[in-house]
Short mmCIF file of C-alpha atoms and ligand atoms in Angstrom, two decimals:
data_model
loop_
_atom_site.label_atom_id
_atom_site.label_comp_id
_atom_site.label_asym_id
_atom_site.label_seq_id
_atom_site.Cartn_x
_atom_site.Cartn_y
_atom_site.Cartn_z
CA UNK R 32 -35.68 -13.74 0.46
CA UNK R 33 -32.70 -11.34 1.30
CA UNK R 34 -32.17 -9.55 4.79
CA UNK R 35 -32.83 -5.83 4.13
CA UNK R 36 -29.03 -5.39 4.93
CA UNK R 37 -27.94 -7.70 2.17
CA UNK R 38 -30.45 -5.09 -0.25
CA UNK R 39 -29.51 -2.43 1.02
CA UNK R 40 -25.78 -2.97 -0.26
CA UNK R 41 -24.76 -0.19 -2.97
CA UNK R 42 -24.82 -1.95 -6.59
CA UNK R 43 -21.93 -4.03 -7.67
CA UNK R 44 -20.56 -0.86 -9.99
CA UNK R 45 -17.58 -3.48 -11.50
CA UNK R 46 -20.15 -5.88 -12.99
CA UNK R 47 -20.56 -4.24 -16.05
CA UNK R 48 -16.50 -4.06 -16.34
CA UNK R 49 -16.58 -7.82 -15.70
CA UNK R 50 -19.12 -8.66 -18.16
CA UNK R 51 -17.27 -7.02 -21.01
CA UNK R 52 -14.23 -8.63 -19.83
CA UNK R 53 -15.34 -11.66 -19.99
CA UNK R 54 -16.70 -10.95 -23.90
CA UNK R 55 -13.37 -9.48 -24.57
CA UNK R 56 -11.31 -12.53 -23.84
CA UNK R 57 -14.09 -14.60 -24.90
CA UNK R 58 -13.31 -13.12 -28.55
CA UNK R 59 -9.92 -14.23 -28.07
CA UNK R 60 -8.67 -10.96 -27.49
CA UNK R 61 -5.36 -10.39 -25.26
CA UNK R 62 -6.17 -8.72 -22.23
CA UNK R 63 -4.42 -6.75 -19.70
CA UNK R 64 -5.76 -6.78 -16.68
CA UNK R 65 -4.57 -4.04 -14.66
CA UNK R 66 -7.77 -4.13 -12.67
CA UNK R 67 -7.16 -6.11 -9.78
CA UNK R 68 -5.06 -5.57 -6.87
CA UNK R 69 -3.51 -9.15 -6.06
CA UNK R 70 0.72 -9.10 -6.18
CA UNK R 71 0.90 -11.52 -9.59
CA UNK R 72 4.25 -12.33 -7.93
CA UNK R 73 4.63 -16.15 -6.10
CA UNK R 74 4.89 -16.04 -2.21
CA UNK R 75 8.28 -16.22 -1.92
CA UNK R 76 10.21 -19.57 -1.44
CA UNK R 77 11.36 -19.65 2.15
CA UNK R 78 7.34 -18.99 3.38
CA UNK R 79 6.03 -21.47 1.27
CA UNK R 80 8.34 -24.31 2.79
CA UNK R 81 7.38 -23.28 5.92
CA UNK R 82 3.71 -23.83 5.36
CA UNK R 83 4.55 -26.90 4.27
CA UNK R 84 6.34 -28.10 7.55
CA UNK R 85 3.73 -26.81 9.72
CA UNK R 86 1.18 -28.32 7.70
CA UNK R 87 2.28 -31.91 8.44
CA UNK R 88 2.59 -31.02 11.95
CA UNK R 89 -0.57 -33.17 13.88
CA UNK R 90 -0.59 -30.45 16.61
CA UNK R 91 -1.44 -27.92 14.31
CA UNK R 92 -4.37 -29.65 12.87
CA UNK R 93 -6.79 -28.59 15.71
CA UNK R 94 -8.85 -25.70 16.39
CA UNK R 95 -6.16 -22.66 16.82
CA UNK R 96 -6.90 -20.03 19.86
CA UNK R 97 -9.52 -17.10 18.70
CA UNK R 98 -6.65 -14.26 19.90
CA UNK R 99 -3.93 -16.13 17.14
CA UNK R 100 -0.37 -17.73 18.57
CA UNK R 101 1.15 -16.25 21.16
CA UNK R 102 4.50 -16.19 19.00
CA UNK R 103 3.04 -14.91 15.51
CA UNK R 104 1.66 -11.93 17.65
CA UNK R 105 5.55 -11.78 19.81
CA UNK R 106 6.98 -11.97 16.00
CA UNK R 107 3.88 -9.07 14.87
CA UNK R 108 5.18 -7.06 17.84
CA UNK R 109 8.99 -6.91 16.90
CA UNK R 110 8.67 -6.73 13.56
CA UNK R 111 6.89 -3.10 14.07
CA UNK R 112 8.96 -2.30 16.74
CA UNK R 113 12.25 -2.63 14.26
CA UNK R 114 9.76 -1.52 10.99
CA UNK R 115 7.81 0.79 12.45
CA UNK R 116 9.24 2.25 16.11
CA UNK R 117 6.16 0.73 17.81
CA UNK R 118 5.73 -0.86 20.82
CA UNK R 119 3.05 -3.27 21.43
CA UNK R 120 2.61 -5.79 24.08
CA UNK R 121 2.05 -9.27 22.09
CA UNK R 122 -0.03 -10.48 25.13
CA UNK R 123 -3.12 -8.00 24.92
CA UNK R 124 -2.17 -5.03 21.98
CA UNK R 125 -2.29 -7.46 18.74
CA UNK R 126 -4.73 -9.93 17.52
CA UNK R 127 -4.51 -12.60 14.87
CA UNK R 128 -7.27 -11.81 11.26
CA UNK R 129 -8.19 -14.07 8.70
CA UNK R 130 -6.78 -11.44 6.37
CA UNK R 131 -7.36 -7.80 7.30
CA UNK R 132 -10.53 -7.34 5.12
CA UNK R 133 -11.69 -9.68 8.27
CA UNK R 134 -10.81 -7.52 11.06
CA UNK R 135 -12.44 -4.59 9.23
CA UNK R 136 -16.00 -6.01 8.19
CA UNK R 137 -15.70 -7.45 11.98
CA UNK R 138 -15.11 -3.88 13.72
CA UNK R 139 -17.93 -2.09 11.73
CA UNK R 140 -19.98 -4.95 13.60
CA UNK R 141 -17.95 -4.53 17.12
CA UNK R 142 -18.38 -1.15 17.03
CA UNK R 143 -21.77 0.13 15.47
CA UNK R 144 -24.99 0.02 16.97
CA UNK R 145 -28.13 0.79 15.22
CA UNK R 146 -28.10 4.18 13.09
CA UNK R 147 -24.54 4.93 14.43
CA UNK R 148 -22.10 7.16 12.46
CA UNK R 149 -18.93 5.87 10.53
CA UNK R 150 -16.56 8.31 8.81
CA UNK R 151 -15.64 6.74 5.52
CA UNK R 152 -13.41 8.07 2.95
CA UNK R 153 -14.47 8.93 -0.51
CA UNK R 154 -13.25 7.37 -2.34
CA UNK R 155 -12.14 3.93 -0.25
CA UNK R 156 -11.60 0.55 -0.62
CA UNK R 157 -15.51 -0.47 -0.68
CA UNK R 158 -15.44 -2.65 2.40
CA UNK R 159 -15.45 0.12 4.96
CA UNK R 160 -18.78 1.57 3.74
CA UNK R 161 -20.21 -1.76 3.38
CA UNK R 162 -19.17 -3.08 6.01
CA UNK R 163 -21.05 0.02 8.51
CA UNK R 164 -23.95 -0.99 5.90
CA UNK R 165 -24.02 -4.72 6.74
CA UNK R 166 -23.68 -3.60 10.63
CA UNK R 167 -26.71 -1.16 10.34
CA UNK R 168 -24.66 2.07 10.75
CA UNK R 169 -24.91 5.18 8.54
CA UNK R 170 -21.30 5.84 6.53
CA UNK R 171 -21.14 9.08 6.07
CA UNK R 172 -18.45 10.29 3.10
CA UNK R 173 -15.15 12.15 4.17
CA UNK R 174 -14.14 13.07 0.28
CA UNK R 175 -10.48 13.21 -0.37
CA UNK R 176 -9.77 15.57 -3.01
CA UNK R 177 -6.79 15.97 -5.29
CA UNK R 178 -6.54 19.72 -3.94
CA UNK R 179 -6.19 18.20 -0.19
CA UNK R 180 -3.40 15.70 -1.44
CA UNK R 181 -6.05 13.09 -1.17
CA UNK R 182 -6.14 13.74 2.67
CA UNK R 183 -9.76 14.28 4.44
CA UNK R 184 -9.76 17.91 5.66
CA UNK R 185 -10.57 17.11 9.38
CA UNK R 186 -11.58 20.60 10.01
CA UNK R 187 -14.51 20.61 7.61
CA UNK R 188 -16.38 17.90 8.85
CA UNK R 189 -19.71 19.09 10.35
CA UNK R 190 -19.57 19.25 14.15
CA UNK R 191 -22.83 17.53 14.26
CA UNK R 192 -21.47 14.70 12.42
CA UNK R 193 -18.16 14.51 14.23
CA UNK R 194 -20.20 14.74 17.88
CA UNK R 195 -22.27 11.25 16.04
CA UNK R 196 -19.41 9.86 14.57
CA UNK R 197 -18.33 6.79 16.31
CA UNK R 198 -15.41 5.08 14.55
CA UNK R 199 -13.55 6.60 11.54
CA UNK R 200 -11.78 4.69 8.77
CA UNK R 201 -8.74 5.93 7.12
CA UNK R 202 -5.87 4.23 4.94
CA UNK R 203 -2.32 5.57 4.17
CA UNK R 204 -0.75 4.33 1.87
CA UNK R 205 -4.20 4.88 0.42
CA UNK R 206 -5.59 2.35 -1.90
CA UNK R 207 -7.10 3.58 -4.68
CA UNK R 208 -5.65 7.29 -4.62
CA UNK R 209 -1.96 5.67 -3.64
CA UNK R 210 -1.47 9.38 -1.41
CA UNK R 211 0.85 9.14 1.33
CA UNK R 212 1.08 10.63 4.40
CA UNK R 213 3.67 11.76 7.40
CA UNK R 214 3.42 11.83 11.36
CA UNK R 215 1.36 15.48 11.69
CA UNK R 216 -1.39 14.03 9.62
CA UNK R 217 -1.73 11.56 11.83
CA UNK R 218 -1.23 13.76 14.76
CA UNK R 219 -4.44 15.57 13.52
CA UNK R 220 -6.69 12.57 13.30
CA UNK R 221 -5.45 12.15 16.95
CA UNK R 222 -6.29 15.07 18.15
CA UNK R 223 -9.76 15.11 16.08
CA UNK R 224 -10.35 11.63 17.88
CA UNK R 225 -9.95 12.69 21.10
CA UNK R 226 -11.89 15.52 20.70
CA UNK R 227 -14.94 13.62 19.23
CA UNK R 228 -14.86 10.26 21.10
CA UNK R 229 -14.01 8.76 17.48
CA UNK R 230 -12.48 5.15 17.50
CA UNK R 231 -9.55 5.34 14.31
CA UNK R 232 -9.38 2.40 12.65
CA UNK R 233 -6.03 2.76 10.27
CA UNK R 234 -5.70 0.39 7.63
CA UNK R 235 -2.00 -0.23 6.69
CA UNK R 236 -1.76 -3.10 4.19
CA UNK R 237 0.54 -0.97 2.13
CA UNK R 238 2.97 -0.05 4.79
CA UNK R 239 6.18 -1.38 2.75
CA UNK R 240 5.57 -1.23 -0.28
CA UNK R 241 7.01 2.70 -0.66
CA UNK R 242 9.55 3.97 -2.95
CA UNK R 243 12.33 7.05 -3.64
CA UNK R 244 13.43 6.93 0.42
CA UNK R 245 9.64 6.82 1.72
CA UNK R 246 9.26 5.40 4.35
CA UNK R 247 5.29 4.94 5.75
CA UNK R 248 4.62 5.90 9.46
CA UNK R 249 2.23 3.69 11.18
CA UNK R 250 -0.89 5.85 12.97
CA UNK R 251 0.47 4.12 16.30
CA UNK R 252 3.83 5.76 16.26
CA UNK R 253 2.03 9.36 17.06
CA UNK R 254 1.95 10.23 20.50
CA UNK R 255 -1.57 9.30 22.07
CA UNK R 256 -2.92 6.95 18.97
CA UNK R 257 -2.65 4.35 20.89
CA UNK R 258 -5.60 5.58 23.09
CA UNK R 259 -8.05 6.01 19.94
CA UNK R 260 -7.65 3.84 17.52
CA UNK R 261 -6.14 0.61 16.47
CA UNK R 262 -3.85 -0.51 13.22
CA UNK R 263 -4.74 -3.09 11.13
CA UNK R 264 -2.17 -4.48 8.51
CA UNK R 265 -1.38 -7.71 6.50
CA UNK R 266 1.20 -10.09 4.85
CA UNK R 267 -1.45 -10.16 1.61
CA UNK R 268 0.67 -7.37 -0.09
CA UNK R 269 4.02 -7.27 1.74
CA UNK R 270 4.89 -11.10 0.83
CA UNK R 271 2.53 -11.44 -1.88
CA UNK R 272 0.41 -13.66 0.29
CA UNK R 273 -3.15 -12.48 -0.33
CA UNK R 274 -4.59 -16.02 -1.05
CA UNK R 275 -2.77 -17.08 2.68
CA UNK R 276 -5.46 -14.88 4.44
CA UNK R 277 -3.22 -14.13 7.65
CA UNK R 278 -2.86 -9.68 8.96
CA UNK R 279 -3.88 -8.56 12.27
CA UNK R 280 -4.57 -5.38 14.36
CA UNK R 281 -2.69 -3.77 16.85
CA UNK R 282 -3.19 -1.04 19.43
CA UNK R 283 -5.26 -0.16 21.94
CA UNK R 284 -6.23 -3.12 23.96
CA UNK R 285 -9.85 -2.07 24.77
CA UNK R 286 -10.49 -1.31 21.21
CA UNK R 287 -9.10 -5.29 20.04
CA UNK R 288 -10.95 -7.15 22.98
CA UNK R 289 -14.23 -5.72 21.34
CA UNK R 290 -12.96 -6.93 17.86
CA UNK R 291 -12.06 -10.43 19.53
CA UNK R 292 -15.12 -10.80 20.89
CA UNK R 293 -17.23 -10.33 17.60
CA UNK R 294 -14.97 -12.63 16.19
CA UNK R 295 -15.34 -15.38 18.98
CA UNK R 296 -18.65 -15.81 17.71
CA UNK R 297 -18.41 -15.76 13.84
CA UNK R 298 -14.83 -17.53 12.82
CA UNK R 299 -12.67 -19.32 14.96
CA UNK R 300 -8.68 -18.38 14.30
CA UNK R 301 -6.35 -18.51 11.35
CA UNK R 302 -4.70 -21.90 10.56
CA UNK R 303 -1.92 -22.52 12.83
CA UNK R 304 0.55 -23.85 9.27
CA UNK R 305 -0.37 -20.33 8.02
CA UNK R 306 0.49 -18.18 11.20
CA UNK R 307 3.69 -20.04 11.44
CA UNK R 308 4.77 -19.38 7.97
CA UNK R 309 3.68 -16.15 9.12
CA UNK R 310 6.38 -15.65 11.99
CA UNK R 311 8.53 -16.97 8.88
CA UNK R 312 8.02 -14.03 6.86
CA UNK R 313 8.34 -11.41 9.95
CA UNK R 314 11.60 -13.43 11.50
CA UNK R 315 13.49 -14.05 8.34
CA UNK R 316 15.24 -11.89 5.86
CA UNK R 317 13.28 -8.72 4.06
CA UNK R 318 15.24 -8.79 1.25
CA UNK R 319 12.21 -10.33 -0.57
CA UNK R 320 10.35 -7.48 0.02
CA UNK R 321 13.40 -5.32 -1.14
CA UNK R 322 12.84 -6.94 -4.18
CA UNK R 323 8.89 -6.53 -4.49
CA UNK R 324 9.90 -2.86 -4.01
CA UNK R 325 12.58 -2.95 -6.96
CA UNK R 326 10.06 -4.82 -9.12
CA UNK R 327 7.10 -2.01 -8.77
CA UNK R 328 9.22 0.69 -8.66
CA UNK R 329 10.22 -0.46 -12.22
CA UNK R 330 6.54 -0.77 -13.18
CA UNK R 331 5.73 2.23 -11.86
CA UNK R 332 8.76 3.91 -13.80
CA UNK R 333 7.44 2.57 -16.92
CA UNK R 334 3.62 3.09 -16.87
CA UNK R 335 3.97 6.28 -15.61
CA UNK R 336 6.22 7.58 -18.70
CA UNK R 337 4.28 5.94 -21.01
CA UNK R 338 0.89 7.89 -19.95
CA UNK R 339 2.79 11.09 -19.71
CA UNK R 340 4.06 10.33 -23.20
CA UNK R 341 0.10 10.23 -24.44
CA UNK R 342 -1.13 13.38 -22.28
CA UNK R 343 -2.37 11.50 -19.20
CA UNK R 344 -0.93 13.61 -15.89
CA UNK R 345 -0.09 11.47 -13.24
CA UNK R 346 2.53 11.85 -10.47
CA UNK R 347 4.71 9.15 -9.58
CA UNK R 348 3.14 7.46 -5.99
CA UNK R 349 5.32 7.24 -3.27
CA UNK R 350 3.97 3.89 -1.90
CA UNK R 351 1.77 1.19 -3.35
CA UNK R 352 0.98 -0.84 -6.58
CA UNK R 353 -1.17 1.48 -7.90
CA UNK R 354 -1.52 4.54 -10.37
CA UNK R 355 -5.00 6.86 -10.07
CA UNK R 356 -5.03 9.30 -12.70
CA UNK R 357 -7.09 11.85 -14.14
CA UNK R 358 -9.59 11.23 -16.55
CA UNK R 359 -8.61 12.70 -20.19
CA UNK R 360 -10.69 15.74 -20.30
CA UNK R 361 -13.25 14.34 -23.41
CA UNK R 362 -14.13 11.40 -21.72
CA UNK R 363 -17.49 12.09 -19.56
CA UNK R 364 -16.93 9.51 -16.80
CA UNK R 365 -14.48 6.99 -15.58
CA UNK R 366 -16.76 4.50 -16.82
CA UNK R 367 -16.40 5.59 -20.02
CA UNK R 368 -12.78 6.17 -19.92
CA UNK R 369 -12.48 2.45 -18.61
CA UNK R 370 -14.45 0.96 -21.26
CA UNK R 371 -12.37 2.59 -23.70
CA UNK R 372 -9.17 1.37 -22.94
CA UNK R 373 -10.83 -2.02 -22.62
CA UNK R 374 -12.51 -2.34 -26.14
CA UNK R 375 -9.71 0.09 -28.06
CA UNK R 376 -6.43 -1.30 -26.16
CA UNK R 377 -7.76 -4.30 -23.96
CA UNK R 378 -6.58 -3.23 -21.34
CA UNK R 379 -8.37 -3.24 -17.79
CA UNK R 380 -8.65 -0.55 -15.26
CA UNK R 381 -10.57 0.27 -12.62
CA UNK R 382 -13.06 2.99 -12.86
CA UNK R 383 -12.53 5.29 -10.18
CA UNK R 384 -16.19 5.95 -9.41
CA UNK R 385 -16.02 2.22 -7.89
CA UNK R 386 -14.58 3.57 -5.11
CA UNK R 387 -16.87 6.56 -4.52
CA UNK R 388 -18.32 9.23 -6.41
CA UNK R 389 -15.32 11.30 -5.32
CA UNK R 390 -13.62 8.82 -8.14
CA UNK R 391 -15.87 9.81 -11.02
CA UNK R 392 -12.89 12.00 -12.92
CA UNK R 393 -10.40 9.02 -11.99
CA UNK R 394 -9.02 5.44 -12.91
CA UNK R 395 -6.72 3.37 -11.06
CA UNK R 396 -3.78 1.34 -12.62
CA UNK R 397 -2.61 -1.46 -11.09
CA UNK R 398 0.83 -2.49 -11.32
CA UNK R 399 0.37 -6.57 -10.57
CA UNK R 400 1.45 -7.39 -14.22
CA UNK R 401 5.13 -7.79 -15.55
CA UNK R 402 7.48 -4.96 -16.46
CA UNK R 403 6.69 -6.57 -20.44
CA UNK R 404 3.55 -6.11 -19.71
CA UNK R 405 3.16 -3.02 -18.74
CA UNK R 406 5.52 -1.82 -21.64
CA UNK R 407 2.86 -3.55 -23.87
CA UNK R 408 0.06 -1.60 -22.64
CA UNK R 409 2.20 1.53 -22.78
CA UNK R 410 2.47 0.34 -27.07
CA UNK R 411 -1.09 -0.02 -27.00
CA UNK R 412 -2.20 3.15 -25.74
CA UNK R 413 0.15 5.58 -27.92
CA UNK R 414 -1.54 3.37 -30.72
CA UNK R 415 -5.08 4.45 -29.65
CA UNK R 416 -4.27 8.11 -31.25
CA UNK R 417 -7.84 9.62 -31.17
CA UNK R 418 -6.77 9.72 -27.17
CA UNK R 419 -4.61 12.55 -28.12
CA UNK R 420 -7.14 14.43 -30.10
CA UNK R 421 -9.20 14.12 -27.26
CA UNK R 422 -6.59 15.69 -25.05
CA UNK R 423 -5.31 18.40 -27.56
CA UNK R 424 -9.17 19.52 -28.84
C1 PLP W 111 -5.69 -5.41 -0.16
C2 PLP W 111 -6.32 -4.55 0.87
C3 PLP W 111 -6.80 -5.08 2.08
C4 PLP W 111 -7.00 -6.56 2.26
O1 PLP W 111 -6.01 -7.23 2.78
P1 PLP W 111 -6.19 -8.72 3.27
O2 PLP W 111 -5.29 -8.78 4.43
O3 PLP W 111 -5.79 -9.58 2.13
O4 PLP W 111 -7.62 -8.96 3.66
C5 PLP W 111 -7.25 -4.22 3.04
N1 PLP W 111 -7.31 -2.90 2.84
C6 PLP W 111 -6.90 -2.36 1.68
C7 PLP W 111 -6.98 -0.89 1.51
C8 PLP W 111 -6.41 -3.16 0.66
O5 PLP W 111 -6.05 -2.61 -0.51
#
């Protein structure tokens, strides 16, 4: 009944998780989901009255243009020139996505032909790979280890490979690993680019959400990334906005026509109430994403003594929402490590071979649940004691 594409999609490795989830709470038992990432925080105020405006608005009710607003993509454009120290012409260097996730599936589709190369992280957030899957290419696994600082080590990569490779997707801040990067990593990928005829496609969702004076660099602001690759970011985790379904991409010009075009045929624009609320959120004040900031720092300050406290290493992230840490050394997968915390402390993670089989020794925290919360789950783990004979055996 399926296409063979559809099929040919790896198997849903969270299912399991889900099920006993779902049993769990079905038991009545209390469980913390730090699972999923999706801010638990409310769009803030001034964003949601501007949807609201729009959305009575008749002239807004019709079919918006496939490119997005000319002034969301002006307001796009000065809000990385002041964040970021980008310039980007609003006219033909950024284009409107229904979410970012969008613009990614889209570009594996713009970009692949038939039994064409994609360099994919391992491990990744899954839509890259399945993404080339759905588009007929072949990803092919860049692992970022713990020893490389969760970076891919450019130099390693087959020349074979590299000379097939057509497009390459990276992400820093990097969801699941939560690494961070500066300027000459992205200077490498640059230079790797251009020396392999590889299109970049950066994913930056996670661009301001960085602690302890981080700040992250977009890919763009390196001298010649503009003729490689394009940038593809989000309001979804900035202005806790993921169920709004409004990013974009930025950059090179060539590079976004051929993602327009895809998308001419499939979708037809983002809702004009929801772009406008948009230019809302990158016109008005930032101090609400200050405050996101404050309030996962403070999660982040919390969870990350508490799993020290029990033996679990983990270094504090300098951007994101998220915590990936080391298996305990008597647990035999991340699966297994997962499942425990689930039926001993009910508490949900993410099993780090989800994102990869780089992940197998890993889990990932999330941080979308209150400060309480997480102090609760902290409780809850120093309670499950045999975790410390495992580590001290
Ligand atoms: C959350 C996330 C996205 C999706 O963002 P949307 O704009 O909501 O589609 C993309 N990439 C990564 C790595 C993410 O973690």
């Amino acid at each position: 009944m399926y296409a063979k594409r559809i099929s040919s999609l790896p198997p849903y490795l969270f299912a399991e998780i889900d099920e006993r989830k779902k049993r769990a709470k079905k038991r009545g038992g209390d469980i913390i989901d730090l699972g999923v990432g999706d801010p638990d925080l409310p769009t803030p105020q001034h964003i949601v009255e501007a949807v609201c405006h729009a959305a009575k608005d008749p002239s807004n009710h019709r079919y918006p243009s496939y490119e997005g607003m000319f002034a969301f993509r002006e307001a796009v454009a000065a809000w990385y020139k002041q964040r970021k120290q980008v310039s980007l012409d609003a006219e033909d260097e950024v284009l409107t996505l229904i979410g970012s996730k969008e613009g990614i599936a889209h570009s594996a589709f713009a970009f692949l032909d038939h039994g064409d190369l994609a360099l994919v992280p391992d491990p990744a957030y899954p839509v890259y790979k399945n993404a080339a899957v759905l588009a007929n290419g072949i990803p092919h696994s860049v692992p970022l280890t713990e020893e490389n600082e969760f970076k891919p080590d450019l130099e390693s990569i087959d020349r074979e490979v590299a000379r097939k490779a057509k497009i390459m997707f990276l992400n820093y801040p990097n969801n699941p690993t939560a690494a961070a990067v500066d300027k000459s990593f992205f200077k490498e990928v640059v230079d790797f680019a251009h020396d392999h005829d590889v299109i970049v496609l950066h994913d930056n969702p996670y661009s301001e959400l960085t602690f302890d004076g981080y700040e992250a660099p977009s890919f763009l602001a390196v001298d010649g990334a503009k003729d490689v690759g394009i940038e593809f970011n989000s309001l979804s985790k900035t202005y806790n906005m993921t169920g709004w379904r409004v990013g974009f991409a930025i950059g090179n010009s060539e590079i976004l026509k051929g993602l327009r075009l895809m998308k001419t045929n499939v979708d037809s624009g983002t809702f004009q109430a929801v772009q406008i609320a948009g230019i809302t959120a990158l016109t008005g004040s930032q101090e609400c994403v200050k405050r996101n900031v404050e309030t996962y720092k403070e999660r982040r300050d919390i969870l990350v003594a508490g799993l020290s406290s029990v033996g679990i290493e983990v270094k504090k992230p300098k951007a994101t929402f998220y915590l990936w840490t080391k298996v305990p050394q008597d647990f035999s997968s991340s699966l297994q490590f997962s499942m425990f915390l689930l039926e001993r402390a009910g508490v949900v993670v993410t099993p780090g071979i989800g994102f990869g089989e780089e992940g197998k020794e890993f889990v990932r925290f999330s941080l979308c649940v209150s400060a309480e919360r997480i102090n609760e789950v902290c409780e809850r783990i120093n309670l499950i004691t045999d975790l410390h004979q495992y580590n001290n055996k």
